[in-house]
């Protein structure tokens, strides 16, 4: 079992434990049934979500099971369960607040790019790993940093990129750690969005992850065709004057910051690690507008 799956199993167990129907006398035995697996993935340098951290806090090296309060009576255990539920609820609410803030920031970012460029080329690629080669969160972080460095350097396939955004997630059995990536190009300088999506995916698969990665090119023609038939296509070339396509583009980029995806958060992270990030504007809108005025007068 890889790290991602182990953490999900621990969290699912603690979800069951927090249920009001849970038999409190079973906790010690059931906690220890997954102890070996938990020890294999525990790292004191990570920050964990509350339910997982609660499990690790009760590992034998951290506590004496025979004298721990929750085993003394049912009332004490019920208080422990209530604490678990409240901590998890508060954690999810904080994540949703952050995600809403990220969404608004992303919209403003995209609006600023639209104001600076008559045409934008939107390319989205979903990046993940082969199940049997799923990495640790540390390796995932390193791989993402390598990719973002390539994007920021604007070399080769990233030439003429004017913006980007990404969200890191942790899904179920088939996906594990994965990344939703959006790269935005100057649409007056670049075309062939399907080719660019394929090239980004191959970069991830072959060079960044050394063959361990998988990808899905959202700009491939078959995928875009389905959205076109539904009048929801918001990828590929987006012209500022085409308000319908622009609205669809906002729907596409909003996927990177959806509060409803509250089960896709990272269960472990390195200190300071960000689940969501985007590029920085090269110049603020006020500076851009000022320059446009100067150009007109000259």
Coordinates of N, CA and C in Angstrom, one line a residue, residues 32 42 56 60 95 103 180 189 198 206 209 216 220 240 252 288 292:
X32 N -4.7 -0.7 16.7 CA -3.5 -1.5 16.6 C -3.4 -2.4 15.3
X42 N 4.5 7.2 8.7 CA 4.6 8.4 9.5 C 5.9 9.1 9.4
X56 N -2.1 9.3 14.8 CA -0.6 9.3 15.1 C -0.3 9.7 16.6
X60 N 1.7 3.9 20.1 CA 2.3 3.5 21.4 C 3.5 4.3 21.9
X95 N -10.6 24.9 4.8 CA -10.3 24.6 3.4 C -11.2 25.2 2.4
X103 N -10.5 31.0 -5.6 CA -11.4 31.1 -6.8 C -11.5 32.6 -7.2
X180 N -4.1 19.3 -11.1 CA -4.8 19.9 -12.2 C -4.1 21.1 -12.6
X189 N 0.2 34.4 -30.4 CA 1.5 33.8 -30.7 C 1.6 32.3 -30.8
X198 N -0.5 17.7 -25.1 CA 0.2 16.4 -25.2 C 1.7 16.5 -24.8
X206 N 7.7 11.6 -19.0 CA 9.0 11.0 -19.4 C 10.2 11.7 -18.7
X209 N 8.8 12.7 -14.0 CA 8.6 11.5 -13.2 C 9.4 10.3 -13.6
X216 N -3.7 13.2 -18.5 CA -4.8 13.3 -19.4 C -4.8 14.7 -20.0
X220 N -7.3 17.5 -26.0 CA -7.4 16.6 -27.1 C -8.7 16.7 -27.8
X240 N -11.1 37.6 -26.6 CA -11.7 38.5 -25.6 C -13.1 39.0 -26.1
X252 N -14.3 26.7 -16.8 CA -13.1 25.7 -16.9 C -12.1 26.0 -15.8
X288 N -0.5 48.7 -16.8 CA -0.8 48.3 -18.2 C -1.6 49.4 -18.9
X292 N -0.8 51.8 -22.1 CA -1.6 51.9 -23.3 C -2.0 53.4 -23.6

